[in-house]
Short mmCIF file of C-alpha atoms in Angstrom, two decimals:
data_model
loop_
_atom_site.label_atom_id
_atom_site.label_comp_id
_atom_site.label_asym_id
_atom_site.label_seq_id
_atom_site.Cartn_x
_atom_site.Cartn_y
_atom_site.Cartn_z
CA MET R 1 96.62 56.05 -88.94
CA SER R 2 95.88 52.75 -89.32
CA ILE R 3 98.43 50.69 -87.92
CA GLN R 4 97.53 48.72 -84.82
CA LYS R 5 99.23 45.34 -84.21
CA ILE R 6 101.58 43.00 -85.69
CA HIS R 7 99.63 40.62 -87.88
CA HIS R 8 102.02 38.35 -88.47
CA ILE R 9 106.24 36.69 -88.29
CA ASN R 10 107.82 34.88 -91.15
CA PHE R 11 110.59 32.43 -90.45
CA VAL R 12 112.15 30.90 -93.01
CA VAL R 13 113.78 27.50 -92.53
CA LYS R 14 115.06 24.80 -94.56
CA GLU R 15 112.38 21.70 -93.53
CA LEU R 16 109.06 22.73 -92.65
CA ASP R 17 107.99 19.55 -90.76
CA ALA R 18 111.22 19.76 -88.39
CA ALA R 19 110.83 23.53 -87.68
CA ILE R 20 106.82 22.65 -87.02
CA ARG R 21 108.29 19.88 -84.78
CA THR R 22 110.31 22.55 -82.51
CA TYR R 23 108.09 25.83 -82.92
CA SER R 24 104.74 23.30 -81.72
CA ALA R 25 107.23 21.81 -78.65
CA LEU R 26 107.87 25.72 -78.12
CA LEU R 27 104.35 26.67 -78.17
CA GLY R 28 102.96 24.65 -75.56
CA GLY R 29 101.92 21.99 -78.92
CA ARG R 30 100.24 24.69 -80.76
CA HIS R 31 99.11 22.88 -83.82
CA PHE R 32 99.96 24.62 -87.19
CA THR R 33 98.18 24.33 -90.53
CA LYS R 34 99.93 23.23 -93.67
CA ASP R 35 99.54 25.80 -96.86
CA GLU R 36 101.30 25.66 -100.23
CA LEU R 37 101.42 29.28 -101.40
CA SER R 38 103.08 28.44 -104.72
CA ALA R 39 103.22 31.96 -106.15
CA ARG R 40 105.60 32.63 -103.42
CA GLY R 41 107.45 29.37 -103.89
CA ALA R 42 106.84 28.47 -100.22
CA LEU R 43 105.60 25.58 -98.32
CA THR R 44 103.96 27.65 -94.93
CA ALA R 45 102.82 26.71 -91.61
CA ARG R 46 100.66 28.75 -89.46
CA THR R 47 99.44 29.08 -86.07
CA ARG R 48 98.02 31.68 -83.96
CA LEU R 49 99.76 32.99 -80.27
CA GLY R 50 98.01 35.98 -78.98
CA GLU R 51 96.48 38.29 -81.48
CA GLN R 52 99.47 37.28 -84.11
CA TRP R 53 100.31 34.40 -86.51
CA ILE R 54 103.55 33.00 -86.46
CA VAL R 55 104.18 31.76 -90.00
CA LEU R 56 107.07 29.53 -90.52
CA VAL R 57 108.18 28.64 -94.34
CA GLN R 58 109.88 26.54 -96.55
CA PRO R 59 111.16 28.06 -99.75
CA THR R 60 110.43 25.73 -102.56
CA ASP R 61 111.71 27.34 -105.02
CA PRO R 62 115.65 28.81 -104.52
CA ASP R 63 114.75 31.27 -107.01
CA SER R 64 111.82 33.09 -104.71
CA VAL R 65 112.08 35.82 -101.95
CA PRO R 66 111.95 33.57 -99.53
CA GLY R 67 114.27 30.62 -101.17
CA ARG R 68 116.57 33.96 -102.13
CA HIS R 69 116.59 35.40 -98.67
CA LEU R 70 118.10 31.59 -97.09
CA LYS R 71 120.36 31.90 -99.35
CA ALA R 72 121.38 35.16 -98.50
CA HIS R 73 120.72 35.16 -95.00
CA GLY R 74 119.82 31.78 -93.37
CA GLU R 75 117.04 30.32 -91.31
CA GLY R 76 115.96 32.69 -89.07
CA PHE R 77 113.52 35.31 -88.87
CA PHE R 78 112.44 36.71 -92.39
CA LEU R 79 109.67 39.01 -92.49
CA MET R 80 106.95 41.22 -89.61
CA SER R 81 104.01 41.89 -91.22
CA LEU R 82 101.70 44.72 -90.20
CA GLY R 83 98.29 44.87 -89.51
CA VAL R 84 96.17 47.71 -91.26
CA ASP R 85 92.60 48.48 -91.92
CA ASP R 86 92.94 49.84 -95.33
CA MET R 87 96.10 49.41 -97.15
CA GLU R 88 95.34 52.37 -100.15
CA SER R 89 95.93 54.67 -97.20
CA SER R 90 98.18 53.43 -94.84
CA LEU R 91 100.27 53.25 -98.37
CA SER R 92 99.49 57.34 -98.44
CA ASP R 93 100.88 58.11 -95.40
CA LEU R 94 103.87 55.92 -95.20
CA ALA R 95 104.42 57.71 -98.63
CA ILE R 96 103.87 61.15 -97.17
CA ALA R 97 107.10 59.82 -94.62
CA GLY R 98 109.14 58.88 -97.47
CA LEU R 99 108.32 55.28 -96.92
CA ASN R 100 107.40 53.08 -100.23
CA SER R 101 105.95 49.62 -101.00
CA THR R 102 108.36 47.68 -103.44
CA SER R 103 105.06 47.06 -105.53
CA ASP R 104 101.86 49.24 -107.11
CA LYS R 105 99.34 45.82 -106.62
CA ASP R 106 98.71 43.94 -103.28
CA ARG R 107 100.10 40.59 -103.33
CA LYS R 108 97.79 37.56 -101.90
CA GLY R 109 99.15 35.99 -99.34
CA LEU R 110 97.83 33.36 -96.69
CA LEU R 111 93.99 33.16 -96.08
CA ASN R 112 92.29 36.33 -96.74
CA TRP R 113 95.18 38.18 -96.15
CA TRP R 114 96.68 40.98 -99.03
CA VAL R 115 99.90 42.26 -98.52
CA ARG R 116 102.25 45.30 -99.75
CA ASP R 117 106.38 44.74 -98.84
CA LEU R 118 108.26 47.42 -97.87
CA ASP R 119 111.33 49.03 -99.54
CA MET R 120 114.14 47.42 -97.15
CA ASP R 121 117.00 49.50 -97.57
CA GLN R 122 114.48 52.02 -95.82
CA THR R 123 113.79 49.59 -92.83
CA PHE R 124 117.15 49.36 -91.85
CA GLY R 125 117.70 45.98 -93.34
CA ALA R 126 114.45 44.30 -91.51
CA GLN R 127 111.63 42.95 -94.43
CA ILE R 128 108.66 44.98 -93.47
CA GLN R 129 104.90 44.62 -94.58
CA LEU R 130 101.65 46.41 -94.06
CA CYS R 131 99.12 43.01 -94.32
CA GLU R 132 95.02 43.91 -94.78
CA GLU R 133 92.47 41.60 -93.82
CA ARG R 134 89.51 40.98 -97.11
CA MET C 1 102.24 26.27 -71.32
CA SER C 2 102.14 29.61 -70.15
CA ILE C 3 103.77 31.02 -73.58
CA GLN C 4 100.47 33.24 -74.52
CA LYS C 5 102.21 36.18 -76.99
CA ILE C 6 104.49 37.77 -78.28
CA HIS C 7 105.81 40.21 -75.70
CA HIS C 8 108.76 42.79 -77.70
CA ILE C 9 110.63 41.72 -81.19
CA ASN C 10 114.18 43.39 -81.71
CA PHE C 11 115.99 45.16 -84.33
CA VAL C 12 119.79 46.05 -84.12
CA VAL C 13 120.69 48.93 -85.93
CA LYS C 14 123.75 51.12 -87.07
CA GLU C 15 122.15 54.59 -85.58
CA LEU C 16 119.38 54.22 -83.08
CA ASP C 17 118.35 57.73 -83.97
CA ALA C 18 118.08 57.20 -87.52
CA ALA C 19 115.91 54.53 -86.92
CA ILE C 20 113.76 55.95 -84.30
CA ARG C 21 112.60 58.50 -86.67
CA THR C 22 111.83 55.66 -89.55
CA TYR C 23 110.67 53.37 -86.96
CA SER C 24 108.05 56.09 -85.52
CA ALA C 25 107.02 57.31 -89.12
CA LEU C 26 106.18 53.63 -90.17
CA LEU C 27 104.15 53.04 -87.02
CA GLY C 28 102.04 56.74 -87.65
CA GLY C 29 104.00 58.75 -85.41
CA ARG C 30 104.27 56.74 -81.95
CA HIS C 31 107.39 58.16 -79.22
CA PHE C 32 110.11 55.65 -78.52
CA THR C 33 111.22 55.82 -75.47
CA LYS C 34 115.43 56.11 -75.11
CA ASP C 35 116.63 53.63 -72.72
CA GLU C 36 120.61 52.26 -72.37
CA LEU C 37 121.10 48.67 -71.01
CA SER C 38 125.15 49.12 -70.30
CA ALA C 39 124.84 45.16 -69.01
CA ARG C 40 123.62 44.59 -72.71
CA GLY C 41 126.58 46.89 -74.53
CA ALA C 42 123.80 48.94 -76.37
CA LEU C 43 121.41 51.71 -76.69
CA THR C 44 117.32 51.13 -77.15
CA ALA C 45 114.45 52.81 -77.74
CA ARG C 46 111.14 51.24 -77.49
CA THR C 47 107.23 51.70 -78.29
CA ARG C 48 104.84 49.71 -77.85
CA LEU C 49 102.60 48.39 -81.00
CA GLY C 50 99.21 46.77 -79.63
CA GLU C 51 100.00 43.98 -77.23
CA GLN C 52 103.55 43.49 -77.98
CA TRP C 53 107.10 46.23 -77.77
CA ILE C 54 109.25 46.53 -80.83
CA VAL C 55 112.33 47.42 -79.74
CA LEU C 56 115.60 49.12 -82.10
CA VAL C 57 119.03 48.32 -80.18
CA GLN C 58 121.78 50.17 -81.69
CA PRO C 59 124.96 48.05 -79.90
CA THR C 60 127.62 50.56 -78.28
CA ASP C 61 129.87 47.38 -77.83
CA PRO C 62 131.14 45.26 -80.83
CA ASP C 63 131.72 42.30 -78.53
CA SER C 64 127.90 42.74 -76.64
CA VAL C 65 125.95 40.15 -78.20
CA PRO C 66 124.16 42.49 -80.11
CA GLY C 67 127.14 43.83 -81.33
CA ARG C 68 128.55 40.63 -82.52
CA HIS C 69 125.02 40.21 -84.21
CA LEU C 70 125.57 43.59 -86.04
CA LYS C 71 128.56 42.01 -87.59
CA ALA C 72 127.49 39.04 -88.46
CA HIS C 73 123.87 39.54 -89.63
CA GLY C 74 123.91 42.86 -90.58
CA GLU C 75 121.01 45.61 -89.34
CA GLY C 76 117.51 43.84 -88.63
CA PHE C 77 115.20 41.46 -86.59
CA PHE C 78 117.81 40.49 -84.15
CA LEU C 79 114.91 38.38 -81.71
CA MET C 80 111.59 37.35 -80.52
CA SER C 81 110.85 37.28 -76.84
CA LEU C 82 107.47 35.42 -75.26
CA GLY C 83 105.85 36.30 -72.61
CA VAL C 84 105.55 33.96 -69.83
CA ASP C 85 104.05 34.19 -66.56
CA ASP C 86 106.19 31.98 -65.13
CA MET C 87 109.38 31.15 -66.34
CA GLU C 88 111.21 28.61 -64.38
CA SER C 89 107.54 26.67 -64.81
CA SER C 90 108.00 27.52 -68.58
CA LEU C 91 111.69 26.78 -68.95
CA SER C 92 110.66 23.49 -67.36
CA ASP C 93 107.87 22.63 -69.72
CA LEU C 94 110.65 23.57 -72.96
CA ALA C 95 113.42 21.12 -71.29
CA ILE C 96 110.84 17.71 -71.52
CA ALA C 97 110.22 19.24 -75.26
CA GLY C 98 114.21 19.38 -75.83
CA LEU C 99 114.59 22.94 -75.93
CA ASN C 100 117.06 24.45 -73.60
CA SER C 101 117.89 27.76 -71.99
CA THR C 102 121.79 29.27 -72.82
CA SER C 103 122.17 30.21 -69.28
CA ASP C 104 120.55 28.88 -66.02
CA LYS C 105 120.00 32.79 -64.53
CA ASP C 106 117.61 35.15 -66.00
CA ARG C 107 119.12 38.58 -67.33
CA LYS C 108 117.62 41.75 -66.31
CA GLY C 109 116.12 43.27 -70.00
CA LEU C 110 114.45 46.89 -70.12
CA LEU C 111 111.76 48.03 -67.31
CA ASN C 112 110.78 45.08 -65.34
CA TRP C 113 111.04 42.52 -67.91
CA TRP C 114 113.56 39.26 -66.96
CA VAL C 115 114.62 37.66 -70.12
CA ARG C 116 116.46 34.07 -70.66
CA ASP C 117 117.24 33.30 -73.73
CA LEU C 118 116.62 30.06 -76.50
CA ASP C 119 119.85 27.78 -77.82
CA MET C 120 119.47 29.23 -81.05
CA ASP C 121 120.72 26.05 -82.75
CA GLN C 122 117.32 24.57 -82.02
CA THR C 123 115.42 27.08 -83.03
CA PHE C 124 116.49 26.79 -86.52
CA GLY C 125 118.73 30.26 -87.02
CA ALA C 126 115.70 32.80 -84.77
CA GLN C 127 117.40 34.22 -81.56
CA ILE C 128 113.76 32.86 -79.46
CA GLN C 129 113.66 33.71 -75.57
CA LEU C 130 111.62 34.34 -72.93
CA CYS C 131 110.50 36.89 -71.32
CA GLU C 132 108.89 37.83 -67.67
CA GLU C 133 107.36 40.95 -65.94
CA ARG C 134 108.26 41.51 -62.63
#
């Protein structure tokens, strides 16, 4: 099994710059790098904390996945991404355990991250995804 | 600033044993250690993932903090705990930045964890806490 660590944690927010100011102060003045993720309908800001990334996500499209999450749940935790070495092998292992991805193709995230979301109905309300850097 | 890493991530669930089975499968068969945290009105199960802990929390008291979170938000992400070396020094730094704890005393968590919750109204809907092991 190749899940070895939490890769990143995403928070959905309404106003990215305001959230950056607060989270930067919270994390001791760390710099956040902003990036648009147009395929996801969102603006993002990320910083590294130890071996993980903290990612703030502001939806630009209310009908995007982050936009719908914001509308349904308000601001706060959005998803936990788990780092894997080999996406296909990890998904095969999970399928054997009855855990399924919601798509049959990887989605390009930030940087060199390729992700696959798991079915939230199977993970007790938490959006969890796998992430492979390549 | 002494925040160096994510210490643990908590998920609130309705049925601990069912959640343990799923999260254990998700994380490649990892063993979860169960513990009661009666002061918090909850049963818990934890496992280590890299440098972090994943903690599942089942409220036993609907009026406890986890119980109220479950009622208000449903199952899913509950809180992110940030590891600090020196609680008082970290809280002083955060106070200067306008971020405040909701109490003036540390609360005993699992194991040797001592925690202090930050005001959720200041952290864009996410419950964030500091955690010192001592």
